[in-house]
Short mmCIF file of C-alpha atoms in Angstrom, two decimals:
data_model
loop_
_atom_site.label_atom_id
_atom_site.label_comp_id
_atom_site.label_asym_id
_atom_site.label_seq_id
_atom_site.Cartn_x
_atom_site.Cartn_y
_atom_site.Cartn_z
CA UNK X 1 174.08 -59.25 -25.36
CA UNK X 2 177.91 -59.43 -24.06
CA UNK X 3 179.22 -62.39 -22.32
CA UNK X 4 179.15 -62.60 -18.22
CA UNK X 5 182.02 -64.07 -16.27
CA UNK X 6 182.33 -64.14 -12.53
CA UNK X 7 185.03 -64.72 -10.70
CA UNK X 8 184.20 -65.82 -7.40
CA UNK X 9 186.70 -66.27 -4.52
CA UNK X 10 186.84 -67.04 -0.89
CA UNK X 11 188.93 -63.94 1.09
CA UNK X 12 189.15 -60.70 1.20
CA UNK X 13 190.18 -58.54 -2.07
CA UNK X 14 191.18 -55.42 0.70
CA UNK X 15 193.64 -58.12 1.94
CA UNK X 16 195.77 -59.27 -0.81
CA UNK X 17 198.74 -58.51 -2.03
CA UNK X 18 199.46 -55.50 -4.25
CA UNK X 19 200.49 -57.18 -6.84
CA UNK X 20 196.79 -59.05 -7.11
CA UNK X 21 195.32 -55.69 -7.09
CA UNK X 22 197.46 -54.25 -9.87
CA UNK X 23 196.67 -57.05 -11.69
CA UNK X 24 193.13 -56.77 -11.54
CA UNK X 25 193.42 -52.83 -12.36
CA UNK X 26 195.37 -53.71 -15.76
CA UNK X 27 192.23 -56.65 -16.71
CA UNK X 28 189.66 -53.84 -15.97
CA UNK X 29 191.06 -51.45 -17.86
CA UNK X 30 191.61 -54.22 -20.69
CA UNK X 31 188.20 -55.34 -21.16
CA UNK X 32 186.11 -52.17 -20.87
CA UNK X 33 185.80 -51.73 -24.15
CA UNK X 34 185.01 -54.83 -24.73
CA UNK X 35 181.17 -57.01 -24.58
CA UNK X 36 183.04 -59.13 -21.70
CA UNK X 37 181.78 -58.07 -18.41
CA UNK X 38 183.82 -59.62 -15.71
CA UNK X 39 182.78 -59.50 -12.15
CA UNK X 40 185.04 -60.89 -9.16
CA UNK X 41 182.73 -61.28 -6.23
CA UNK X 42 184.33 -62.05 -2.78
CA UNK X 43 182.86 -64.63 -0.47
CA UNK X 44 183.74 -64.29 3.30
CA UNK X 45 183.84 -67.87 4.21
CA UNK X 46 182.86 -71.66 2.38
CA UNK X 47 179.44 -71.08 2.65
CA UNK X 48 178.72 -68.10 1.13
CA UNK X 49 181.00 -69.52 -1.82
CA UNK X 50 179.02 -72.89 -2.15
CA UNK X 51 175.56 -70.28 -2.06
CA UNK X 52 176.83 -68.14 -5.02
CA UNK X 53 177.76 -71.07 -6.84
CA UNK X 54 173.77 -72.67 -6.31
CA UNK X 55 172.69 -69.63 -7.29
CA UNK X 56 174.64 -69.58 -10.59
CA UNK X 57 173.86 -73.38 -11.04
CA UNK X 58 170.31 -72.98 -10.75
CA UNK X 59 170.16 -70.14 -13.35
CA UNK X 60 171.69 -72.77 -15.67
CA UNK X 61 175.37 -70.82 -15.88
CA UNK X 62 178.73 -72.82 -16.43
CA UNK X 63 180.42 -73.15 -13.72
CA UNK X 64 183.96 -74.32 -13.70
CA UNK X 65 185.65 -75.21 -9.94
CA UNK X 66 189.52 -74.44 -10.28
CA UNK X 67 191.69 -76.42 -7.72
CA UNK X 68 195.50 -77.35 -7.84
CA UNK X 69 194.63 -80.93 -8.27
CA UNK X 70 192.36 -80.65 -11.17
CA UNK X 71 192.59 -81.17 -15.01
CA UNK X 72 195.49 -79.01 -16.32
CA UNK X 73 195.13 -77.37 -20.05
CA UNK X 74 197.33 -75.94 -22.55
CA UNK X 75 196.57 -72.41 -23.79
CA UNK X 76 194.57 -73.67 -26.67
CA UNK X 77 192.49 -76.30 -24.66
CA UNK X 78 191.57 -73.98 -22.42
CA UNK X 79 190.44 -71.23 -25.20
CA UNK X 80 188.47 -74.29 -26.34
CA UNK X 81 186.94 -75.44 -23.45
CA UNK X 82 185.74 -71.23 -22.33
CA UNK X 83 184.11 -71.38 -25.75
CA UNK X 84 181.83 -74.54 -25.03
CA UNK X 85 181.76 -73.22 -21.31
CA UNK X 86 180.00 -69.39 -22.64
CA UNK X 87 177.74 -72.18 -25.14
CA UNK X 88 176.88 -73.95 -22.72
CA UNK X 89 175.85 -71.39 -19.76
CA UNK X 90 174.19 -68.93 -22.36
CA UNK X 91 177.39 -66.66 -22.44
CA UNK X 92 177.19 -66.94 -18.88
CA UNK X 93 180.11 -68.57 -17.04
CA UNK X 94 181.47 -68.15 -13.10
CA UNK X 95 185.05 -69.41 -12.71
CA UNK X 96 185.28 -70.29 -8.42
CA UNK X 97 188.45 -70.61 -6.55
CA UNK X 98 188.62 -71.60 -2.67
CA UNK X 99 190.28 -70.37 0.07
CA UNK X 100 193.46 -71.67 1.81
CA UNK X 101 191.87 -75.01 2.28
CA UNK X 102 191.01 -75.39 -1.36
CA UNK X 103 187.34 -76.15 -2.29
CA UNK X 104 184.50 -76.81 -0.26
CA UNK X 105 183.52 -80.28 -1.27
CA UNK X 106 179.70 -79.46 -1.18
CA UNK X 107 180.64 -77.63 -4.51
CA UNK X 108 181.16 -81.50 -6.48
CA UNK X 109 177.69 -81.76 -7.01
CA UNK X 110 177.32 -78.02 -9.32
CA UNK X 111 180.25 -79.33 -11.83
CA UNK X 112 178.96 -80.50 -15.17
CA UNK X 113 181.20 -80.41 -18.57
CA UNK X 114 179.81 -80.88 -21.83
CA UNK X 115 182.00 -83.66 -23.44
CA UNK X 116 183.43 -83.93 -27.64
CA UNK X 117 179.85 -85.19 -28.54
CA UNK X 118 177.69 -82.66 -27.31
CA UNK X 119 176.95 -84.43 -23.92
CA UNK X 120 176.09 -82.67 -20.91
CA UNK X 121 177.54 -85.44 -18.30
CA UNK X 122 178.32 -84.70 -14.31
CA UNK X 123 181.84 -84.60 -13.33
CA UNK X 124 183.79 -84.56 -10.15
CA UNK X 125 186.57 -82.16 -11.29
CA UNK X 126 188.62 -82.30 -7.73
#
């Protein structure tokens, strides 16, 4: 079994720049050969984002919010941190981003990280 990660997004993919869209060509072409299947799923508005993300909560998949004015990570902590992610959601992991307003804050509550001892512990990343 490969590993899952979605990308989930509120916007519209037909309405970004070209640059965004060339660089999501070069990552598909990238990891096909790979066991990584990577799936960016656009959400139309808050709502639909904060559904997606219950839905991936309640199937027990890592979910990790990224916002400007969260926890920052080197290149190495980061590599660390997707490993424990993939443990922890069963090589299952969506990565969310929110639209021009940042994150919906309904989306607190579906943030867990699993701490140096092993810990599963709740976490208000934003």
């Amino acid at each position: 079994m490969g590993m899952d990660i979605k990308i989930r997004i509120v916007g519209r993919r037909s309405g970004c720049e070209q640059w965004l869209q060339d660089a999501y060509s070069m990552y598909e072409t990238r990891l096909r050969p790979s066991t990584l299947e990577v799936e960016t799923i656009w959400h139309k508005n808050d709502d639909d984002l904060v559904k997606g993300v219950r839905s991936d909560f309640e199937k027990k998949h890592a979910v990790v919010l990224l916002d400007a004015l969260g926890k920052s990570y080197t290149s190495e902590q980061f590599s660390e941190n997707l490993y424990n992610w993939l443990e922890f959601g069963g090589s299952r992991i969506a990565f969310v981003i929110g639209g021009a307003d940042g994150l919906p804050s309904d989306l607190k509550q579906y943030v867990y990280e699993k701490d140096a001892a092993g810990i599963i512990e709740k976490e208000a990343l934003m």
